[in-house]
CSV table of C-alpha atoms and ligand atoms in Angstrom, one decimal:
chain,number,residue,atom,x,y,z
A,1,MET,CA,17.6,15.0,-18.1
A,2,ARG,CA,17.0,17.7,-15.6
A,3,VAL,CA,14.7,16.8,-13.0
A,4,ALA,CA,12.5,18.4,-10.1
A,5,VAL,CA,11.5,15.7,-7.7
A,6,PHE,CA,9.1,17.0,-5.2
A,7,ASN,CA,8.0,15.6,-2.2
A,8,THR,CA,10.9,14.2,-1.5
A,9,LYS,CA,12.3,12.8,2.3
A,10,PRO,CA,15.3,11.9,3.3
A,11,TYR,CA,15.4,7.8,2.5
A,12,ASP,CA,14.4,9.2,-1.6
A,13,ARG,CA,17.1,11.1,-2.0
A,14,GLN,CA,19.6,8.9,-0.6
A,15,PHE,CA,18.3,5.5,-3.3
A,16,LEU,CA,17.9,8.3,-6.1
A,17,ASN,CA,21.0,10.0,-6.1
A,18,GLU,CA,22.5,6.0,-5.5
A,19,ALA,CA,20.9,4.9,-9.0
A,20,ASN,CA,21.3,8.2,-10.5
A,21,VAL,CA,25.2,7.6,-10.2
A,22,ALA,CA,24.2,5.2,-13.3
A,23,PHE,CA,22.4,7.2,-15.5
A,24,GLY,CA,23.6,11.0,-14.7
A,25,HIS,CA,20.7,13.1,-14.8
A,26,GLU,CA,19.8,16.4,-13.1
A,27,LEU,CA,18.7,15.6,-9.8
A,28,VAL,CA,16.5,18.8,-8.0
A,29,PHE,CA,15.0,17.4,-4.8
A,30,PHE,CA,12.6,19.9,-3.3
A,31,GLU,CA,10.6,19.0,-0.1
A,32,PRO,CA,6.9,19.9,-0.9
A,33,ARG,CA,4.3,18.2,-2.7
A,34,LEU,CA,3.5,19.1,-6.0
A,35,ASP,CA,0.3,20.7,-5.6
A,36,GLU,CA,-1.2,24.6,-7.2
A,37,THR,CA,1.3,26.3,-4.9
A,38,THR,CA,4.5,24.7,-5.5
A,39,ALA,CA,4.3,23.8,-9.4
A,40,PRO,CA,5.6,27.4,-10.2
A,41,LEU,CA,8.8,25.4,-8.8
A,42,ALA,CA,9.4,22.7,-11.5
A,43,HIS,CA,9.6,26.0,-14.0
A,44,GLY,CA,12.4,24.7,-16.7
A,45,PHE,CA,12.7,21.2,-15.7
A,46,ALA,CA,11.7,18.8,-19.0
A,47,GLY,CA,11.0,16.4,-15.9
A,48,VAL,CA,8.8,16.2,-13.1
A,49,CYS,CA,8.7,13.0,-10.7
A,50,VAL,CA,6.5,12.8,-8.0
A,51,PHE,CA,4.9,10.1,-5.5
A,52,VAL,CA,1.4,8.9,-4.3
A,53,ASN,CA,0.0,12.1,-2.4
A,54,ASP,CA,1.2,14.9,-4.6
A,55,VAL,CA,-1.8,16.7,-6.5
A,56,VAL,CA,-1.3,16.1,-10.3
A,57,ASP,CA,-4.7,18.1,-11.8
A,58,ALA,CA,-5.2,19.6,-15.1
A,59,ALA,CA,-4.7,22.8,-13.0
A,60,VAL,CA,-1.0,21.4,-11.6
A,61,LEU,CA,0.1,19.8,-15.4
A,62,ALA,CA,-1.0,23.4,-16.9
A,63,VAL,CA,1.1,25.3,-15.3
A,64,LEU,CA,4.0,22.3,-15.1
A,65,GLN,CA,3.0,22.2,-19.4
A,66,ALA,CA,3.8,26.3,-19.5
A,67,GLY,CA,7.3,25.7,-17.8
A,68,GLY,CA,8.3,23.5,-19.9
A,69,THR,CA,7.4,20.2,-18.0
A,70,ARG,CA,6.9,17.0,-21.0
A,71,LEU,CA,7.5,14.0,-18.4
A,72,LEU,CA,5.7,13.3,-15.2
A,73,ALA,CA,7.4,10.5,-13.8
A,74,LEU,CA,5.5,8.8,-10.5
A,75,ARG,CA,7.7,6.9,-8.1
A,76,ALA,CA,4.7,4.5,-7.6
A,77,ALA,CA,2.8,2.3,-9.4
A,78,GLY,CA,-0.3,4.0,-8.4
A,79,TYR,CA,-1.4,7.6,-10.6
A,80,ASN,CA,-4.5,8.1,-9.6
A,81,ASN,CA,-3.4,11.2,-8.1
A,82,VAL,CA,-2.8,12.0,-11.9
A,83,ASP,CA,-5.1,13.7,-14.3
A,84,LEU,CA,-4.4,11.4,-17.0
A,85,VAL,CA,-6.9,13.0,-19.8
A,86,ALA,CA,-5.1,16.0,-19.1
A,87,ALA,CA,-1.5,14.8,-19.2
A,88,GLU,CA,-2.2,13.4,-22.9
A,89,ARG,CA,-3.8,17.0,-23.9
A,90,LEU,CA,-1.1,19.2,-22.6
A,91,GLY,CA,1.5,16.6,-24.5
A,92,ILE,CA,3.0,15.4,-21.0
A,93,ASP,CA,3.7,11.7,-21.2
A,94,VAL,CA,3.5,10.0,-18.0
A,95,VAL,CA,5.3,6.7,-16.7
A,96,ARG,CA,5.5,4.7,-13.5
A,97,VAL,CA,7.2,2.3,-11.8
A,98,PRO,CA,4.5,-1.2,-12.0
A,99,ALA,CA,6.4,-3.5,-10.0
A,100,TYR,CA,9.6,-3.2,-7.2
A,101,SER,CA,9.4,-6.1,-4.2
A,102,PRO,CA,5.9,-8.3,-4.2
A,103,HIS,CA,8.2,-10.0,-1.3
A,104,ALA,CA,8.2,-6.8,0.6
A,105,VAL,CA,4.9,-6.6,0.6
A,106,ALA,CA,3.7,-10.3,1.1
A,107,GLU,CA,7.0,-10.6,4.4
A,108,PHE,CA,5.6,-7.2,5.4
A,109,THR,CA,1.6,-8.8,5.7
A,110,ILE,CA,3.3,-12.2,7.5
A,111,ALA,CA,5.2,-9.7,10.4
A,112,LEU,CA,2.0,-7.4,10.4
A,113,LEU,CA,-0.7,-10.9,11.3
A,114,LEU,CA,1.6,-12.3,13.7
A,115,SER,CA,2.6,-9.2,15.6
A,116,MET,CA,-0.7,-8.2,16.0
A,117,ASP,CA,-2.1,-12.1,17.3
A,118,ARG,CA,0.9,-12.4,19.4
A,119,ARG,CA,1.0,-8.9,20.8
A,120,ILE,CA,4.3,-8.6,20.4
A,121,PRO,CA,4.2,-4.5,20.1
A,122,ARG,CA,2.3,-4.7,23.3
A,123,ALA,CA,4.9,-7.3,25.3
A,124,TRP,CA,7.8,-5.4,24.0
A,125,SER,CA,6.9,-2.0,26.0
A,126,ARG,CA,5.4,-4.4,29.2
A,127,VAL,CA,8.7,-5.8,29.3
A,128,ARG,CA,10.5,-2.8,29.3
A,129,ASP,CA,8.2,-1.0,31.7
A,130,ASN,CA,10.3,-4.1,33.8
A,131,ASN,CA,6.2,-5.7,33.6
A,132,PHE,CA,6.5,-9.5,32.7
A,133,ALA,CA,3.0,-10.3,32.8
A,134,LEU,CA,1.7,-12.4,30.4
A,135,ASP,CA,-2.0,-11.6,30.9
A,136,GLY,CA,-3.9,-10.3,27.8
A,137,LEU,CA,-0.6,-11.3,25.6
A,138,ILE,CA,-2.4,-14.8,24.5
A,139,GLY,CA,-2.5,-15.2,20.7
A,140,HIS,CA,-3.2,-18.3,18.4
A,141,ASP,CA,-1.1,-20.5,16.2
A,142,LEU,CA,-1.3,-19.9,12.8
A,143,TYR,CA,-0.5,-23.6,11.7
A,144,GLY,CA,-3.6,-25.7,10.9
A,145,LYS,CA,-5.3,-22.1,10.8
A,146,THR,CA,-7.7,-21.6,7.2
A,147,VAL,CA,-6.6,-18.4,5.7
A,148,GLY,CA,-8.0,-16.7,2.8
A,149,VAL,CA,-6.6,-14.7,0.4
A,150,ILE,CA,-8.8,-12.3,-1.8
A,151,GLY,CA,-6.3,-11.3,-4.9
A,152,THR,CA,-3.3,-13.8,-5.5
A,153,GLY,CA,-1.3,-11.7,-7.5
A,154,ARG,CA,2.5,-10.7,-7.1
A,155,ILE,CA,1.9,-9.9,-3.4
A,156,GLY,CA,-1.5,-12.9,-2.7
A,157,GLY,CA,0.5,-14.9,-4.1
A,158,ILE,CA,3.4,-15.0,-2.6
A,159,VAL,CA,2.0,-14.7,1.0
A,160,ALA,CA,-0.6,-17.9,-0.2
A,161,ARG,CA,2.9,-19.9,-0.3
A,162,ILE,CA,4.7,-18.9,2.4
A,163,LEU,CA,0.9,-19.4,4.6
A,164,LYS,CA,0.6,-23.1,2.8
A,165,LEU,CA,4.5,-23.9,2.5
A,166,GLY,CA,5.8,-22.6,6.2
A,167,PHE,CA,3.0,-22.1,8.1
A,168,GLY,CA,1.1,-25.4,7.5
A,169,CYS,CA,-2.3,-23.3,6.9
A,170,THR,CA,-4.9,-24.5,5.1
A,171,VAL,CA,-5.6,-21.4,2.1
A,172,LEU,CA,-8.4,-20.6,0.2
A,173,ALA,CA,-8.6,-17.8,-2.3
A,174,PHE,CA,-10.4,-16.0,-4.2
A,175,ASP,CA,-9.6,-14.0,-7.6
A,176,GLN,CA,-10.7,-14.1,-11.4
A,177,HIS,CA,-7.7,-15.7,-12.5
A,178,GLU,CA,-6.8,-18.7,-10.5
A,179,ASP,CA,-3.1,-18.9,-10.4
A,180,PRO,CA,-2.1,-22.9,-11.4
A,181,GLU,CA,0.7,-22.5,-9.4
A,182,LEU,CA,-1.1,-22.6,-6.5
A,183,HIS,CA,-3.6,-25.4,-7.1
A,184,ALA,CA,-0.2,-26.9,-7.9
A,185,ILE,CA,0.9,-26.5,-4.1
A,186,GLY,CA,-2.9,-27.3,-2.5
A,187,VAL,CA,-4.6,-23.8,-2.3
A,188,ALA,CA,-8.0,-23.8,-2.8
A,189,TYR,CA,-10.1,-21.3,-5.0
A,190,ARG,CA,-13.1,-20.9,-3.8
A,191,PRO,CA,-16.6,-17.7,-4.6
A,192,ARG,CA,-15.4,-14.9,-2.7
A,193,ALA,CA,-18.7,-15.4,-0.3
A,194,ASP,CA,-17.7,-18.9,1.3
A,195,LEU,CA,-14.1,-18.1,1.7
A,196,ILE,CA,-15.4,-15.2,3.8
A,197,ALA,CA,-17.7,-17.8,5.6
A,198,ALA,CA,-15.2,-20.3,6.4
A,199,ALA,CA,-12.0,-18.1,6.7
A,200,ASP,CA,-9.9,-18.2,10.5
A,201,ILE,CA,-8.1,-15.4,8.8
A,202,ILE,CA,-8.8,-12.9,5.4
A,203,THR,CA,-5.8,-11.3,3.7
A,204,LEU,CA,-6.6,-8.8,1.6
A,205,HIS,CA,-4.4,-8.5,-2.2
A,206,CYS,CA,-6.6,-6.8,-4.4
A,207,PRO,CA,-6.5,-4.0,-6.0
A,208,LEU,CA,-9.5,-1.1,-5.5
A,209,THR,CA,-12.1,-0.7,-8.2
A,210,PRO,CA,-15.1,-0.1,-7.8
A,211,GLU,CA,-16.4,-4.1,-7.3
A,212,THR,CA,-13.6,-4.3,-4.8
A,213,HIS,CA,-14.7,-0.7,-2.6
A,214,HIS,CA,-15.6,-1.9,0.8
A,215,LEU,CA,-15.4,-5.9,0.1
A,216,ILE,CA,-15.1,-6.1,4.2
A,217,ASP,CA,-18.9,-4.5,5.0
A,218,ALA,CA,-21.2,-5.6,7.7
A,219,GLU,CA,-22.3,-8.1,5.4
A,220,ALA,CA,-18.9,-9.3,5.4
A,221,ILE,CA,-18.5,-9.7,8.9
A,222,GLU,CA,-21.8,-10.5,9.7
A,223,ARG,CA,-21.0,-13.7,7.1
A,224,ALA,CA,-17.6,-14.4,8.7
A,225,LYS,CA,-16.3,-16.8,11.4
A,226,PRO,CA,-16.4,-15.5,15.1
A,227,GLY,CA,-12.9,-14.0,16.0
A,228,VAL,CA,-11.9,-13.7,12.4
A,229,ILE,CA,-8.9,-11.4,11.7
A,230,ILE,CA,-8.8,-9.2,9.1
A,231,ILE,CA,-5.7,-8.3,7.5
A,232,ASN,CA,-4.8,-5.4,5.0
A,233,THR,CA,-2.3,-4.7,3.5
A,234,SER,CA,-3.8,-3.3,0.3
A,235,ARG,CA,-5.8,-0.4,-0.3
A,236,GLY,CA,-7.6,1.0,2.8
A,237,ALA,CA,-10.7,2.0,1.0
A,238,LEU,CA,-11.3,-2.2,0.8
A,239,ILE,CA,-12.5,-1.9,4.8
A,240,ASP,CA,-15.5,-0.4,5.7
A,241,ALA,CA,-13.7,1.2,8.7
A,242,GLU,CA,-17.0,2.1,10.5
A,243,ALA,CA,-17.9,-2.0,10.4
A,244,LEU,CA,-15.2,-3.0,11.5
A,245,ILE,CA,-14.8,-1.0,14.3
A,246,ASP,CA,-19.2,-2.3,15.1
A,247,GLY,CA,-17.8,-6.1,14.2
A,248,LEU,CA,-14.7,-5.1,17.5
A,249,LYS,CA,-17.3,-3.4,19.4
A,250,ARG,CA,-19.3,-6.7,19.6
A,251,GLY,CA,-16.1,-9.1,19.2
A,252,LYS,CA,-17.3,-10.7,16.0
A,253,VAL,CA,-13.6,-9.5,14.7
A,254,GLY,CA,-11.1,-10.8,16.8
A,255,GLY,CA,-8.3,-9.1,15.5
A,256,VAL,CA,-6.9,-6.8,12.8
A,257,ALA,CA,-3.5,-5.6,11.2
A,258,LEU,CA,-4.2,-2.4,8.8
A,259,ASP,CA,-1.0,-0.7,6.9
A,260,VAL,CA,-3.2,1.2,4.9
A,261,TYR,CA,-6.3,3.4,5.2
A,262,GLU,CA,-9.3,4.7,3.2
A,263,GLN,CA,-8.2,8.4,4.6
A,264,GLU,CA,-4.3,7.3,5.0
A,265,GLY,CA,-4.3,11.0,3.0
A,266,ASP,CA,-4.8,13.3,5.7
A,267,LEU,CA,-2.3,10.9,8.0
A,268,PHE,CA,0.5,9.1,6.5
A,269,PHE,CA,3.9,9.8,5.8
A,270,GLU,CA,4.0,12.9,8.3
A,271,ASP,CA,5.4,13.8,11.4
A,272,LEU,CA,1.9,14.7,13.4
A,273,SER,CA,3.1,13.5,16.9
A,274,ASN,CA,2.0,17.1,17.9
A,275,GLU,CA,-1.0,17.6,15.9
A,276,ILE,CA,-4.5,17.1,17.5
A,277,ILE,CA,-5.9,14.4,14.4
A,278,GLN,CA,-9.2,14.8,13.3
A,279,ASP,CA,-10.0,11.7,12.4
A,280,ASP,CA,-12.4,9.8,14.8
A,281,VAL,CA,-13.1,6.8,13.1
A,282,PHE,CA,-8.6,6.1,13.2
A,283,GLN,CA,-9.0,7.2,16.6
A,284,ARG,CA,-11.2,4.9,17.6
A,285,LEU,CA,-9.5,2.1,15.9
A,286,LEU,CA,-6.0,2.5,17.9
A,287,THR,CA,-8.1,2.0,20.8
A,288,PHE,CA,-8.5,-1.7,20.5
A,289,PRO,CA,-6.2,-3.9,22.1
A,290,ASN,CA,-6.6,-6.3,19.2
A,291,VAL,CA,-6.0,-3.5,16.7
A,292,LEU,CA,-2.7,-3.0,15.2
A,293,VAL,CA,-1.7,-0.4,12.5
A,294,THR,CA,1.1,1.1,10.3
A,295,GLY,CA,1.3,3.6,7.9
A,296,HIS,CA,1.9,2.4,4.6
A,297,GLN,CA,5.2,1.0,5.1
A,298,ALA,CA,5.0,-2.4,3.5
A,299,PHE,CA,6.8,-1.6,0.9
A,300,PHE,CA,9.2,0.2,2.8
A,301,THR,CA,12.6,-2.1,2.2
A,302,VAL,CA,16.2,-1.2,1.2
A,303,GLU,CA,15.2,-3.8,-2.2
A,304,ALA,CA,12.1,-2.2,-3.2
A,305,LEU,CA,13.0,1.5,-2.7
A,306,GLY,CA,15.9,0.7,-5.1
A,307,ALA,CA,13.8,-0.5,-7.4
A,308,ILE,CA,11.8,2.3,-7.7
A,309,ALA,CA,14.8,4.4,-7.5
A,310,ARG,CA,16.3,2.3,-10.5
A,311,THR,CA,13.0,1.9,-12.4
A,312,THR,CA,12.0,5.5,-12.0
A,313,LEU,CA,15.2,7.1,-13.9
A,314,ALA,CA,15.2,4.3,-16.0
A,315,ASN,CA,12.0,5.5,-17.5
A,316,ILE,CA,13.5,9.2,-17.4
A,317,ALA,CA,16.6,7.9,-19.3
A,318,ASP,CA,14.0,6.1,-22.2
A,319,ALA,CA,12.0,9.6,-22.0
A,320,GLU,CA,14.8,11.7,-22.4
A,321,ALA,CA,16.5,8.9,-25.6
A,322,GLY,CA,13.3,9.4,-27.1
A,323,ARG,CA,13.4,5.4,-26.8
A,324,PRO,CA,9.6,3.7,-26.5
A,325,LEU,CA,8.0,4.1,-22.6
A,326,ALA,CA,7.5,0.9,-21.4
A,327,HIS,CA,5.2,2.2,-18.1
A,328,ARG,CA,3.3,4.7,-19.3
A,329,VAL,CA,0.2,5.1,-18.2
A,330,ALA,CA,-2.3,6.1,-21.5
A,331,PRO,CA,-5.7,7.7,-20.1
A,332,GLU,CA,-7.0,4.3,-21.7
A,333,THR,CA,-5.2,2.2,-19.2
A,334,VAL,CA,-7.9,0.5,-17.1
A,335,SER,CA,-6.7,-0.2,-13.4
A,336,GLY,CA,-7.5,0.1,-9.6
A,337,ILE,CA,-4.2,0.2,-8.1
A,338,HIS,CA,-3.4,2.8,-6.2
B,401,NAD,P1,-1.4,-7.3,-9.2
B,401,NAD,O1,-1.6,-6.7,-10.0
B,401,NAD,O2,-0.1,-8.8,-8.9
B,401,NAD,O3,-2.7,-8.8,-8.1
B,401,NAD,C1,-4.1,-8.2,-7.9
B,401,NAD,C2,-4.3,-9.5,-8.0
B,401,NAD,O4,-6.2,-9.1,-7.7
B,401,NAD,C3,-4.7,-9.8,-9.4
B,401,NAD,O5,-4.2,-11.3,-9.4
B,401,NAD,C4,-5.9,-10.2,-10.0
B,401,NAD,O6,-6.7,-11.0,-11.1
B,401,NAD,C5,-6.8,-9.5,-8.9
B,401,NAD,N1,-8.1,-8.6,-8.6
B,401,NAD,C6,-8.2,-7.8,-9.5
B,401,NAD,N2,-9.9,-7.4,-8.8
B,401,NAD,C7,-9.9,-8.4,-8.0
B,401,NAD,C8,-11.7,-9.0,-7.2
B,401,NAD,N3,-12.7,-8.0,-7.8
B,401,NAD,N4,-11.7,-10.0,-6.6
B,401,NAD,C9,-10.3,-10.9,-5.9
B,401,NAD,N5,-9.1,-10.3,-6.6
B,401,NAD,C10,-9.1,-9.5,-7.6
B,401,NAD,O7,-1.5,-6.8,-8.0
B,401,NAD,P2,0.1,-6.2,-6.4
B,401,NAD,O8,1.6,-6.5,-6.7
B,401,NAD,O9,-0.3,-8.0,-6.2
B,401,NAD,O10,-0.8,-5.4,-5.2
B,401,NAD,C11,-1.5,-6.1,-4.7
B,401,NAD,C12,-2.1,-4.9,-4.0
B,401,NAD,O11,-1.2,-5.1,-2.9
B,401,NAD,C13,-2.2,-3.2,-5.1
B,401,NAD,O12,-3.2,-3.0,-5.5
B,401,NAD,C14,-1.5,-2.6,-3.8
B,401,NAD,O13,-3.1,-1.4,-3.5
B,401,NAD,C15,-1.5,-2.7,-2.6
B,401,NAD,N6,0.4,-2.5,-2.6
B,401,NAD,C16,0.5,-2.0,-1.2
B,401,NAD,C17,1.6,-1.5,-0.4
B,401,NAD,C18,1.9,-1.0,0.3
B,401,NAD,O14,2.8,-0.6,0.9
B,401,NAD,N7,1.0,-1.8,1.4
B,401,NAD,C19,2.4,-2.1,-1.8
B,401,NAD,C20,2.5,-1.8,-3.7
B,401,NAD,C21,1.6,-2.9,-3.6
């Protein structure tokens, strides 16, 4: 299929081109995001391929349809940026990559926790400055700590296993669907409020839904243990960032590691090193010595990018051949994954 691929960085092009040897689609890469101003670039392309921050609302979809597009292929699991009702009305099928590498995100979660708590970025910048003092670098043993895992699906389940079997933590979990394999290794499911009250470390792996929006808020922080460490590699809006800052200022929260942030759409994936950042909440978060933030990179491994490229191109091949679309997203699909 002839496909207009929007919002591409060099790494997207590399992985898509490598995977495309097996498919032979005609991929034309565009650097800008898809939105109303760039949509005309897709004129004459049967397929359009986008990422999480492209704007695929009704107006954009109308331009795509008028230009002959009949397939929208998402290089991501989430589809909150797509007006699915408008896509269906316009006869544009939407496909996605439901799962690529839960290990990438789970392993990064542990890396972020250890890097923050053991102050590794701070230590490295000191050592490069010939400053070998240890003041301010003190961390904690993970062994023996109680970790609360909220959401024990693909990613949370792996995190729970690594912490339980690898580090010797006591692992508490909360999920509507209890995983018997986690039970079998000694993970204990608890009500969410009990988990929050008992955990030294809380790590979030549930999707963003109306129910989970700001699940870590002022009340949850109040209920938590003094010095609680909070990790979020899931979705930014699971945490009320202002309540988090208040908890950090009071010393109630002992450490925070984030790969996601509620307003990340204005910041992440771009080089803004010459810009003035207008988000005061984000800037305040960066001032704490016990906070570590990365820019939504937990998924970013060779394996995950390869899997995203292969599934995306297979989705396109299915559509072109008129086969059933295994990864089609319909308006009635209910999910909070972004
Ligand atoms: P998954 O669907 O396999 O697991 C999610 C789990 O959360 C399920 O077991 C579900 O039952 C549970 N859940 C749903 N509502 C809940 C609630 N209210 N409280 C507790 N648990 C609840 O998803 P996954 O593949 O493990 O992904 C988890 C999240 O990770 C995704 O929602 C996504 O936001 C995030 N993610 C982040 C990155 C990144 O690069 N940072 C990459 C991929 C996914």
